[in-house]
Amino acid sequence: SVGGYGSLVVNTSNNRIEKKISDNDLNAIFFVDNETAFVVGNSGELLITKNRGKNWQKIELNTKVNLQSIFCLNKNDCRIVGDSEGLLITGGIAKKWQIENIVSGGELEDVFFVSEKVGFVVGRNSLLLKTDDGGKNWQRISLNYKTEVSQFIEGIFRFESVSFFNGKIGCV
């Protein structure tokens, strides 16, 4: 797991390893295979390990947005979202990282792809977006849902996590 103050915590059946890998708060980790993982965090932090977390390398991105979530189909096909500016960042080990704005002023929280083409992004203000073309175009999806006071943060309803079984069945 990752967290505040750049901390990485690894729990195994034999021990627990804690170490600092960044000066920024870290928000998400995604392993693409037994050796390779990406970590995203505040101030545009993107880190990669190719040796199970023993060493971490910083990848420079041209943004200081707090990166909230990363989802990879494989080590060359990853998507990252940030909590302001509506940014979607795509790339991978052998693929140059590209930054694009997919929704003006969007505060994005999570990203999930079921295939190369079909993916979802969620965020504040009940934001749910879907793509059927790999992220070139995004459509806003409206949901009918019942809200309770406990579901509001700072007076703004936000979706914080998304997971889909296929392009039509999933949870937000």
GROMACS .gro file of N, CA and C in nm:
model
  516
    1SER      N    1   0.084  -0.119   0.000
    1SER     CA    2   0.000   0.000   0.000
    1SER      C    3   0.087   0.124   0.000
    2VAL      N    4   0.031   0.235  -0.039
    2VAL     CA    5   0.100   0.363  -0.040
    2VAL      C    6   0.019   0.463   0.040
    3GLY      N    7   0.084   0.573   0.082
    3GLY     CA    8   0.012   0.671   0.161
    3GLY      C    9   0.087   0.800   0.180
    4GLY      N   10   0.055   0.867   0.291
    4GLY     CA   11   0.111   0.998   0.321
    4GLY      C   12   0.262   0.996   0.338
    5TYR      N   13   0.319   1.112   0.311
    5TYR     CA   14   0.463   1.134   0.327
    5TYR      C   15   0.548   1.039   0.243
    6GLY      N   16   0.495   0.995   0.130
    6GLY     CA   17   0.571   0.911   0.039
    6GLY      C   18   0.594   0.770   0.087
    7SER      N   19   0.506   0.720   0.174
    7SER     CA   20   0.529   0.589   0.234
    7SER      C   21   0.479   0.474   0.147
    8LEU      N   22   0.557   0.366   0.150
    8LEU     CA   23   0.523   0.240   0.084
    8LEU      C   24   0.527   0.133   0.193
    9VAL      N   25   0.421   0.054   0.202
    9VAL     CA   26   0.415  -0.055   0.299
    9VAL      C   27   0.390  -0.184   0.224
   10VAL      N   28   0.475  -0.282   0.248
   10VAL     CA   29   0.461  -0.413   0.185
   10VAL      C   30   0.443  -0.517   0.296
   11ASN      N   31   0.331  -0.586   0.294
   11ASN     CA   32   0.306  -0.694   0.389
   11ASN      C   33   0.318  -0.827   0.317
   12THR      N   34   0.398  -0.916   0.374
   12THR     CA   35   0.409  -1.052   0.323
   12THR      C   36   0.376  -1.147   0.436
   13SER      N   37   0.374  -1.275   0.408
   13SER     CA   38   0.346  -1.371   0.513
   13SER      C   39   0.458  -1.375   0.617
   14ASN      N   40   0.578  -1.330   0.579
   14ASN     CA   41   0.692  -1.336   0.670
   14ASN      C   42   0.723  -1.205   0.741
   15ASN      N   43   0.696  -1.092   0.677
   15ASN     CA   44   0.734  -0.965   0.739
   15ASN      C   45   0.657  -0.846   0.681
   16ARG      N   46   0.688  -0.731   0.737
   16ARG     CA   47   0.627  -0.604   0.692
   16ARG      C   48   0.743  -0.509   0.664
   17ILE      N   49   0.743  -0.452   0.544
   17ILE     CA   50   0.848  -0.359   0.504
   17ILE      C   51   0.784  -0.223   0.486
   18GLU      N   52   0.842  -0.122   0.548
   18GLU     CA   53   0.797   0.016   0.531
   18GLU      C   54   0.915   0.099   0.486
   19LYS      N   55   0.894   0.180   0.382
   19LYS     CA   56   1.000   0.271   0.340
   19LYS      C   57   0.941   0.392   0.271
   20LYS      N   58   1.020   0.498   0.270
   20LYS     CA   59   0.979   0.622   0.205
   20LYS      C   60   1.037   0.620   0.064
   21ILE      N   61   0.950   0.641  -0.036
   21ILE     CA   62   0.996   0.640  -0.175
   21ILE      C   63   0.973   0.773  -0.245
   22SER      N   64   0.915   0.870  -0.173
   22SER     CA   65   0.886   1.000  -0.234
   22SER      C   66   0.873   1.105  -0.124
   23ASP      N   67   0.883   1.231  -0.162
   23ASP     CA   68   0.858   1.341  -0.069
   23ASP      C   69   0.711   1.384  -0.074
   24ASN      N   70   0.634   1.328  -0.168
   24ASN     CA   71   0.493   1.363  -0.185
   24ASN      C   72   0.403   1.255  -0.128
   25ASP      N   73   0.280   1.293  -0.091
   25ASP     CA   74   0.180   1.194  -0.053
   25ASP      C   75   0.151   1.107  -0.174
   26LEU      N   76   0.139   0.977  -0.153
   26LEU     CA   77   0.112   0.882  -0.260
   26LEU      C   78  -0.031   0.833  -0.250
   27ASN      N   79  -0.099   0.819  -0.365
   27ASN     CA   80  -0.243   0.793  -0.365
   27ASN      C   81  -0.284   0.657  -0.420
   28ALA      N   82  -0.204   0.595  -0.506
   28ALA     CA   83  -0.244   0.467  -0.565
   28ALA      C   84  -0.122   0.391  -0.616
   29ILE      N   85  -0.135   0.259  -0.614
   29ILE     CA   86  -0.032   0.171  -0.669
   29ILE      C   87  -0.100   0.068  -0.758
   30PHE      N   88  -0.033   0.031  -0.867
   30PHE     CA   89  -0.088  -0.069  -0.958
   30PHE      C   90   0.024  -0.159  -1.006
   31PHE      N   91   0.015  -0.288  -0.976
   31PHE     CA   92   0.111  -0.386  -1.026
   31PHE      C   93   0.060  -0.441  -1.158
   32VAL      N   94   0.147  -0.442  -1.260
   32VAL     CA   95   0.109  -0.495  -1.391
   32VAL      C   96   0.161  -0.637  -1.411
   33ASP      N   97   0.260  -0.676  -1.333
   33ASP     CA   98   0.310  -0.814  -1.332
   33ASP      C   99   0.387  -0.835  -1.201
   34ASN      N  100   0.457  -0.945  -1.187
   34ASN     CA  101   0.527  -0.976  -1.062
   34ASN      C  102   0.640  -0.880  -1.030
   35GLU      N  103   0.692  -0.811  -1.128
   35GLU     CA  104   0.809  -0.724  -1.110
   35GLU      C  105   0.776  -0.576  -1.120
   36THR      N  106   0.678  -0.541  -1.202
   36THR     CA  107   0.656  -0.403  -1.242
   36THR      C  108   0.533  -0.342  -1.176
   37ALA      N  109   0.553  -0.222  -1.117
   37ALA     CA  110   0.441  -0.149  -1.057
   37ALA      C  111   0.460   0.000  -1.080
   38PHE      N  112   0.348   0.071  -1.086
   38PHE     CA  113   0.347   0.217  -1.094
   38PHE      C  114   0.282   0.271  -0.968
   39VAL      N  115   0.330   0.387  -0.923
   39VAL     CA  116   0.271   0.458  -0.810
   39VAL      C  117   0.244   0.601  -0.855
   40VAL      N  118   0.127   0.655  -0.816
   40VAL     CA  119   0.094   0.795  -0.844
   40VAL      C  120   0.068   0.867  -0.714
   41GLY      N  121   0.094   1.000  -0.716
   41GLY     CA  122   0.075   1.079  -0.596
   41GLY      C  123   0.058   1.227  -0.625
   42ASN      N  124   0.066   1.304  -0.519
   42ASN     CA  125   0.046   1.448  -0.529
   42ASN      C  126   0.158   1.514  -0.607
   43SER      N  127   0.129   1.633  -0.657
   43SER     CA  128   0.224   1.715  -0.733
   43SER      C  129   0.277   1.645  -0.857
   44GLY      N  130   0.191   1.567  -0.923
   44GLY     CA  131   0.230   1.501  -1.048
   44GLY      C  132   0.327   1.387  -1.031
   45GLU      N  133   0.334   1.327  -0.913
   45GLU     CA  134   0.429   1.219  -0.886
   45GLU      C  135   0.390   1.090  -0.957
   46LEU      N  136   0.483   1.037  -1.037
   46LEU     CA  137   0.467   0.907  -1.102
   46LEU      C  138   0.598   0.832  -1.084
   47LEU      N  139   0.590   0.716  -1.022
   47LEU     CA  140   0.707   0.633  -0.996
   47LEU      C  141   0.686   0.495  -1.056
   48ILE      N  142   0.798   0.428  -1.090
   48ILE     CA  143   0.792   0.292  -1.144
   48ILE      C  144   0.899   0.207  -1.077
   49THR      N  145   0.863   0.081  -1.054
   49THR     CA  146   0.962  -0.019  -1.013
   49THR      C  147   0.957  -0.132  -1.115
   50LYS      N  148   1.073  -0.188  -1.142
   50LYS     CA  149   1.081  -0.304  -1.231
   50LYS      C  150   1.141  -0.423  -1.156
   51ASN      N  151   1.157  -0.408  -1.023
   51ASN     CA  152   1.216  -0.514  -0.943
   51ASN      C  153   1.142  -0.534  -0.810
   52ARG      N  154   1.011  -0.542  -0.819
   52ARG     CA  155   0.923  -0.570  -0.704
   52ARG      C  156   0.933  -0.467  -0.592
   53GLY      N  157   0.966  -0.344  -0.626
   53GLY     CA  158   0.967  -0.238  -0.527
   53GLY      C  159   1.099  -0.215  -0.458
   54LYS      N  160   1.200  -0.287  -0.498
   54LYS     CA  161   1.332  -0.266  -0.437
   54LYS      C  162   1.385  -0.126  -0.470
   55ASN      N  163   1.374  -0.087  -0.596
   55ASN     CA  164   1.415   0.047  -0.640
   55ASN      C  165   1.299   0.111  -0.715
   56TRP      N  166   1.289   0.245  -0.701
   56TRP     CA  167   1.184   0.321  -0.767
   56TRP      C  168   1.247   0.432  -0.848
   57GLN      N  169   1.195   0.453  -0.969
   57GLN     CA  170   1.243   0.557  -1.058
   57GLN      C  171   1.129   0.657  -1.081
   58LYS      N  172   1.163   0.784  -1.075
   58LYS     CA  173   1.063   0.888  -1.099
   58LYS      C  174   1.049   0.912  -1.249
   59ILE      N  175   0.927   0.923  -1.295
   59ILE     CA  176   0.898   0.957  -1.435
   59ILE      C  177   0.848   1.100  -1.434
   60GLU      N  178   0.913   1.185  -1.509
   60GLU     CA  179   0.876   1.327  -1.514
   60GLU      C  180   0.756   1.348  -1.603
   61LEU      N  181   0.654   1.410  -1.547
   61LEU     CA  182   0.536   1.450  -1.622
   61LEU      C  183   0.529   1.601  -1.621
   62ASN      N  184   0.467   1.657  -1.719
   62ASN     CA  185   0.455   1.802  -1.729
   62ASN      C  186   0.329   1.851  -1.660
   63THR      N  187   0.312   1.812  -1.532
   63THR     CA  188   0.197   1.856  -1.453
   63THR      C  189   0.231   1.849  -1.305
   64LYS      N  190   0.165   1.932  -1.227
   64LYS     CA  191   0.177   1.929  -1.081
   64LYS      C  192   0.043   1.892  -1.017
   65VAL      N  193  -0.051   1.844  -1.098
   65VAL     CA  194  -0.181   1.801  -1.049
   65VAL      C  195  -0.163   1.681  -0.956
   66ASN      N  196  -0.245   1.672  -0.852
   66ASN     CA  197  -0.243   1.555  -0.764
   66ASN      C  198  -0.302   1.436  -0.840
   67LEU      N  199  -0.222   1.335  -0.863
   67LEU     CA  200  -0.266   1.218  -0.937
   67LEU      C  201  -0.333   1.121  -0.840
   68GLN      N  202  -0.456   1.084  -0.869
   68GLN     CA  203  -0.539   1.009  -0.775
   68GLN      C  204  -0.541   0.859  -0.799
   69SER      N  205  -0.535   0.817  -0.925
   69SER     CA  206  -0.558   0.676  -0.956
   69SER      C  207  -0.485   0.638  -1.083
   70ILE      N  208  -0.446   0.509  -1.091
   70ILE     CA  209  -0.385   0.455  -1.211
   70ILE      C  210  -0.445   0.318  -1.239
   71PHE      N  211  -0.467   0.290  -1.368
   71PHE     CA  212  -0.516   0.159  -1.410
   71PHE      C  213  -0.438   0.120  -1.535
   72CYS      N  214  -0.386  -0.003  -1.536
   72CYS     CA  215  -0.308  -0.051  -1.650
   72CYS      C  216  -0.367  -0.180  -1.704
   73LEU      N  217  -0.379  -0.189  -1.835
   73LEU     CA  218  -0.413  -0.316  -1.900
   73LEU      C  219  -0.289  -0.402  -1.912
   74ASN      N  220  -0.174  -0.336  -1.929
   74ASN     CA  221  -0.043  -0.400  -1.930
   74ASN      C  222   0.060  -0.289  -1.906
   75LYS      N  223   0.189  -0.321  -1.905
   75LYS     CA  224   0.289  -0.220  -1.868
   75LYS      C  225   0.309  -0.110  -1.973
   76ASN      N  226   0.249  -0.125  -2.090
   76ASN     CA  227   0.259  -0.021  -2.192
   76ASN      C  228   0.126   0.048  -2.220
   77ASP      N  229   0.023   0.015  -2.143
   77ASP     CA  230  -0.110   0.072  -2.165
   77ASP      C  231  -0.174   0.108  -2.031
   78CYS      N  232  -0.132   0.224  -1.978
   78CYS     CA  233  -0.180   0.271  -1.848
   78CYS      C  234  -0.254   0.404  -1.863
   79ARG      N  235  -0.348   0.427  -1.770
   79ARG     CA  236  -0.421   0.553  -1.764
   79ARG      C  237  -0.416   0.605  -1.621
   80ILE      N  238  -0.397   0.735  -1.608
   80ILE     CA  239  -0.389   0.802  -1.478
   80ILE      C  240  -0.486   0.919  -1.480
   81VAL      N  241  -0.554   0.944  -1.366
   81VAL     CA  242  -0.639   1.062  -1.355
   81VAL      C  243  -0.592   1.148  -1.238
   82GLY      N  244  -0.619   1.280  -1.253
   82GLY     CA  245  -0.582   1.376  -1.149
   82GLY      C  246  -0.703   1.445  -1.092
   83ASP      N  247  -0.684   1.505  -0.973
   83ASP     CA  248  -0.798   1.560  -0.900
   83ASP      C  249  -0.834   1.703  -0.941
   84SER      N  250  -0.772   1.755  -1.043
   84SER     CA  251  -0.813   1.886  -1.096
   84SER      C  252  -0.776   1.893  -1.244
   85GLU      N  253  -0.832   1.988  -1.312
   85GLU     CA  254  -0.805   2.013  -1.454
   85GLU      C  255  -0.857   1.906  -1.548
   86GLY      N  256  -0.928   1.804  -1.498
   86GLY     CA  257  -0.986   1.702  -1.585
   86GLY      C  258  -0.885   1.626  -1.666
   87LEU      N  259  -0.767   1.600  -1.608
   87LEU     CA  260  -0.659   1.537  -1.682
   87LEU      C  261  -0.667   1.386  -1.686
   88LEU      N  262  -0.643   1.331  -1.805
   88LEU     CA  263  -0.620   1.189  -1.825
   88LEU      C  264  -0.481   1.177  -1.885
   89ILE      N  265  -0.398   1.097  -1.821
   89ILE     CA  266  -0.260   1.076  -1.867
   89ILE      C  267  -0.248   0.932  -1.912
   90THR      N  268  -0.197   0.910  -2.033
   90THR     CA  269  -0.182   0.775  -2.087
   90THR      C  270  -0.036   0.751  -2.122
   91GLY      N  271   0.004   0.625  -2.110
   91GLY     CA  272   0.141   0.589  -2.144
   91GLY      C  273   0.180   0.456  -2.083
   92GLY      N  274   0.311   0.434  -2.076
   92GLY     CA  275   0.363   0.309  -2.021
   92GLY      C  276   0.513   0.304  -2.035
   93ILE      N  277   0.570   0.188  -2.007
   93ILE     CA  278   0.715   0.174  -2.009
   93ILE      C  279   0.772   0.208  -2.147
   94ALA      N  280   0.716   0.151  -2.250
   94ALA     CA  281   0.768   0.174  -2.385
   94ALA      C  282   0.682   0.273  -2.464
   95LYS      N  283   0.595   0.344  -2.395
   95LYS     CA  284   0.502   0.436  -2.461
   95LYS      C  285   0.513   0.572  -2.393
   96LYS      N  286   0.537   0.676  -2.471
   96LYS     CA  287   0.550   0.811  -2.417
   96LYS      C  288   0.423   0.852  -2.344
   97TRP      N  289   0.438   0.921  -2.231
   97TRP     CA  290   0.324   0.966  -2.152
   97TRP      C  291   0.263   1.090  -2.215
   98GLN      N  292   0.131   1.085  -2.238
   98GLN     CA  293   0.056   1.194  -2.300
   98GLN      C  294  -0.047   1.247  -2.200
   99ILE      N  295  -0.058   1.379  -2.192
   99ILE     CA  296  -0.153   1.442  -2.101
   99ILE      C  297  -0.261   1.511  -2.184
  100GLU      N  298  -0.387   1.485  -2.150
  100GLU     CA  299  -0.497   1.552  -2.218
  100GLU      C  300  -0.607   1.586  -2.119
  101ASN      N  301  -0.682   1.690  -2.152
  101ASN     CA  302  -0.796   1.730  -2.071
  101ASN      C  303  -0.919   1.664  -2.129
  102ILE      N  304  -0.987   1.580  -2.049
  102ILE     CA  305  -1.105   1.511  -2.103
  102ILE      C  306  -1.236   1.572  -2.056
  103VAL      N  307  -1.231   1.656  -1.951
  103VAL     CA  308  -1.351   1.727  -1.907
  103VAL      C  309  -1.306   1.856  -1.840
  104SER      N  310  -1.353   1.967  -1.889
  104SER     CA  311  -1.310   2.097  -1.839
  104SER      C  312  -1.337   2.111  -1.690
  105GLY      N  313  -1.232   2.142  -1.615
  105GLY     CA  314  -1.245   2.164  -1.472
  105GLY      C  315  -1.279   2.040  -1.392
  106GLY      N  316  -1.276   1.924  -1.454
  106GLY     CA  317  -1.314   1.801  -1.384
  106GLY      C  318  -1.218   1.763  -1.274
  107GLU      N  319  -1.273   1.721  -1.162
  107GLU     CA  320  -1.194   1.671  -1.051
  107GLU      C  321  -1.211   1.520  -1.050
  108LEU      N  322  -1.114   1.450  -1.108
  108LEU     CA  323  -1.125   1.307  -1.133
  108LEU      C  324  -1.066   1.227  -1.018
  109GLU      N  325  -1.131   1.117  -0.983
  109GLU     CA  326  -1.092   1.036  -0.867
  109GLU      C  327  -1.043   0.896  -0.904
  110ASP      N  328  -1.100   0.833  -1.008
  110ASP     CA  329  -1.064   0.695  -1.038
  110ASP      C  330  -1.085   0.667  -1.186
  111VAL      N  331  -1.012   0.566  -1.235
  111VAL     CA  332  -1.019   0.525  -1.375
  111VAL      C  333  -1.016   0.372  -1.381
  112PHE      N  334  -1.094   0.315  -1.474
  112PHE     CA  335  -1.099   0.169  -1.490
  112PHE      C  336  -1.130   0.137  -1.635
  113PHE      N  337  -1.054   0.046  -1.695
  113PHE     CA  338  -1.078   0.002  -1.832
  113PHE      C  339  -1.106  -0.147  -1.833
  114VAL      N  340  -1.208  -0.188  -1.909
  114VAL     CA  341  -1.239  -0.330  -1.923
  114VAL      C  342  -1.171  -0.389  -2.046
  115SER      N  343  -1.125  -0.303  -2.138
  115SER     CA  344  -1.055  -0.346  -2.258
  115SER      C  345  -0.976  -0.227  -2.311
  116GLU      N  346  -0.906  -0.245  -2.421
  116GLU     CA  347  -0.833  -0.132  -2.483
  116GLU      C  348  -0.926  -0.017  -2.519
  117LYS      N  349  -1.048  -0.047  -2.555
  117LYS     CA  350  -1.143   0.054  -2.603
  117LYS      C  351  -1.238   0.107  -2.497
  118VAL      N  352  -1.286   0.021  -2.407
  118VAL     CA  353  -1.395   0.058  -2.315
  118VAL      C  354  -1.340   0.089  -2.176
  119GLY      N  355  -1.367   0.213  -2.132
  119GLY     CA  356  -1.319   0.254  -2.001
  119GLY      C  357  -1.412   0.355  -1.936
  120PHE      N  358  -1.387   0.377  -1.806
  120PHE     CA  359  -1.471   0.465  -1.725
  120PHE      C  360  -1.383   0.554  -1.637
  121VAL      N  361  -1.431   0.674  -1.610
  121VAL     CA  362  -1.366   0.768  -1.519
  121VAL      C  363  -1.475   0.824  -1.429
  122VAL      N  364  -1.445   0.840  -1.300
  122VAL     CA  365  -1.540   0.901  -1.207
  122VAL      C  366  -1.473   1.016  -1.133
  123GLY      N  367  -1.559   1.106  -1.078
  123GLY     CA  368  -1.506   1.219  -1.004
  123GLY      C  369  -1.613   1.294  -0.929
  124ARG      N  370  -1.578   1.415  -0.889
  124ARG     CA  371  -1.669   1.500  -0.812
  124ARG      C  372  -1.786   1.546  -0.897
  125ASN      N  373  -1.887   1.599  -0.828
  125ASN     CA  374  -2.009   1.647  -0.894
  125ASN      C  375  -2.078   1.537  -0.972
  126SER      N  376  -2.081   1.416  -0.912
  126SER     CA  377  -2.149   1.300  -0.972
  126SER      C  378  -2.099   1.270  -1.113
  127LEU      N  379  -1.971   1.289  -1.136
  127LEU     CA  380  -1.914   1.270  -1.269
  127LEU      C  381  -1.888   1.123  -1.298
  128LEU      N  382  -1.947   1.073  -1.405
  128LEU     CA  383  -1.920   0.940  -1.458
  128LEU      C  384  -1.907   0.954  -1.609
  129LEU      N  385  -1.789   0.920  -1.659
  129LEU     CA  386  -1.762   0.927  -1.802
  129LEU      C  387  -1.730   0.789  -1.856
  130LYS      N  388  -1.768   0.765  -1.983
  130LYS     CA  389  -1.739   0.638  -2.049
  130LYS      C  390  -1.679   0.665  -2.186
  131THR      N  391  -1.583   0.581  -2.224
  131THR     CA  392  -1.528   0.585  -2.359
  131THR      C  393  -1.546   0.448  -2.423
  132ASP      N  394  -1.574   0.447  -2.552
  132ASP     CA  395  -1.582   0.323  -2.630
  132ASP      C  396  -1.474   0.318  -2.736
  133ASP      N  397  -1.384   0.420  -2.736
  133ASP     CA  398  -1.281   0.426  -2.839
  133ASP      C  399  -1.140   0.446  -2.781
  134GLY      N  400  -1.118   0.394  -2.663
  134GLY     CA  401  -0.986   0.401  -2.602
  134GLY      C  402  -0.951   0.533  -2.539
  135GLY      N  403  -1.047   0.624  -2.528
  135GLY     CA  404  -1.023   0.751  -2.462
  135GLY      C  405  -1.018   0.871  -2.555
  136LYS      N  406  -1.041   0.850  -2.683
  136LYS     CA  407  -1.044   0.964  -2.776
  136LYS      C  408  -1.166   1.052  -2.750
  137ASN      N  409  -1.279   0.988  -2.721
  137ASN     CA  410  -1.404   1.059  -2.693
  137ASN      C  411  -1.464   1.003  -2.564
  138TRP      N  412  -1.524   1.092  -2.487
  138TRP     CA  413  -1.586   1.055  -2.360
  138TRP      C  414  -1.729   1.104  -2.356
  139GLN      N  415  -1.821   1.021  -2.304
  139GLN     CA  416  -1.960   1.057  -2.288
  139GLN      C  417  -1.993   1.057  -2.138
  140ARG      N  418  -2.066   1.160  -2.097
  140ARG     CA  419  -2.112   1.167  -1.958
  140ARG      C  420  -2.232   1.073  -1.943
  141ILE      N  421  -2.232   0.996  -1.834
  141ILE     CA  422  -2.342   0.905  -1.804
  141ILE      C  423  -2.411   0.956  -1.678
  142SER      N  424  -2.543   0.968  -1.683
  142SER     CA  425  -2.621   1.009  -1.566
  142SER      C  426  -2.675   0.886  -1.497
  143LEU      N  427  -2.666   0.887  -1.365
  143LEU     CA  428  -2.718   0.777  -1.286
  143LEU      C  429  -2.833   0.825  -1.200
  144ASN      N  430  -2.932   0.741  -1.182
  144ASN     CA  431  -3.038   0.769  -1.086
  144ASN      C  432  -2.998   0.702  -0.957
  145TYR      N  433  -2.981   0.780  -0.853
  145TYR     CA  434  -2.940   0.723  -0.725
  145TYR      C  435  -3.001   0.803  -0.611
  146LYS      N  436  -3.011   0.738  -0.498
  146LYS     CA  437  -3.063   0.801  -0.377
  146LYS      C  438  -2.943   0.845  -0.293
  147THR      N  439  -2.944   0.969  -0.247
  147THR     CA  440  -2.833   1.018  -0.166
  147THR      C  441  -2.873   1.030  -0.021
  148GLU      N  442  -2.774   1.018   0.063
  148GLU     CA  443  -2.791   1.039   0.206
  148GLU      C  444  -2.689   1.143   0.249
  149VAL      N  445  -2.714   1.207   0.362
  149VAL     CA  446  -2.624   1.313   0.410
  149VAL      C  447  -2.482   1.262   0.423
  150SER      N  448  -2.463   1.137   0.467
  150SER     CA  449  -2.329   1.083   0.488
  150SER      C  450  -2.250   1.067   0.358
  151GLN      N  451  -2.317   1.072   0.244
  151GLN     CA  452  -2.250   1.055   0.116
  151GLN      C  453  -2.192   1.186   0.062
  152PHE      N  454  -2.213   1.295   0.131
  152PHE     CA  455  -2.164   1.423   0.085
  152PHE      C  456  -2.033   1.459   0.155
  153ILE      N  457  -1.940   1.508   0.080
  153ILE     CA  458  -1.814   1.557   0.134
  153ILE      C  459  -1.798   1.701   0.086
  154GLU      N  460  -1.779   1.792   0.179
  154GLU     CA  461  -1.764   1.934   0.145
  154GLU      C  462  -1.886   1.984   0.067
  155GLY      N  463  -2.003   1.922   0.087
  155GLY     CA  464  -2.125   1.965   0.021
  155GLY      C  465  -2.132   1.927  -0.126
  156ILE      N  466  -2.035   1.849  -0.176
  156ILE     CA  467  -2.033   1.810  -0.317
  156ILE      C  468  -2.035   1.658  -0.325
  157PHE      N  469  -2.133   1.602  -0.396
  157PHE     CA  470  -2.138   1.458  -0.412
  157PHE      C  471  -2.031   1.417  -0.512
  158ARG      N  472  -1.952   1.317  -0.476
  158ARG     CA  473  -1.849   1.272  -0.568
  158ARG      C  474  -1.842   1.120  -0.572
  159PHE      N  475  -1.811   1.070  -0.688
  159PHE     CA  476  -1.784   0.927  -0.704
  159PHE      C  477  -1.633   0.911  -0.687
  160GLU      N  478  -1.591   0.820  -0.600
  160GLU     CA  479  -1.449   0.804  -0.569
  160GLU      C  480  -1.386   0.678  -0.626
  161SER      N  481  -1.468   0.582  -0.667
  161SER     CA  482  -1.412   0.456  -0.715
  161SER      C  483  -1.504   0.398  -0.821
  162VAL      N  484  -1.443   0.328  -0.917
  162VAL     CA  485  -1.520   0.268  -1.025
  162VAL      C  486  -1.459   0.133  -1.060
  163SER      N  487  -1.545   0.034  -1.085
  163SER     CA  488  -1.501  -0.098  -1.128
  163SER      C  489  -1.611  -0.159  -1.213
  164PHE      N  490  -1.574  -0.215  -1.327
  164PHE     CA  491  -1.672  -0.273  -1.416
  164PHE      C  492  -1.634  -0.414  -1.455
  165PHE      N  493  -1.736  -0.499  -1.469
  165PHE     CA  494  -1.719  -0.636  -1.514
  165PHE      C  495  -1.705  -0.639  -1.666
  166ASN      N  496  -1.785  -0.556  -1.732
  166ASN     CA  497  -1.780  -0.541  -1.878
  166ASN      C  498  -1.823  -0.399  -1.909
  167GLY      N  499  -1.857  -0.367  -2.030
  167GLY     CA  500  -1.894  -0.232  -2.066
  167GLY      C  501  -2.030  -0.186  -2.016
  168LYS      N  502  -2.107  -0.277  -1.954
  168LYS     CA  503  -2.243  -0.243  -1.910
  168LYS      C  504  -2.271  -0.272  -1.764
  169ILE      N  505  -2.196  -0.361  -1.701
  169ILE     CA  506  -2.221  -0.400  -1.562
  169ILE      C  507  -2.102  -0.360  -1.477
  170GLY      N  508  -2.129  -0.277  -1.375
  170GLY     CA  509  -2.021  -0.233  -1.289
  170GLY      C  510  -2.072  -0.160  -1.167
  171CYS      N  511  -1.979  -0.109  -1.087
  171CYS     CA  512  -2.012  -0.036  -0.965
  171CYS      C  513  -1.938   0.096  -0.962
  172VAL      N  514  -2.007   0.197  -0.909
  172VAL     CA  515  -1.949   0.330  -0.890
  172VAL      C  516  -1.964   0.364  -0.744
   0.00000   0.00000   0.00000
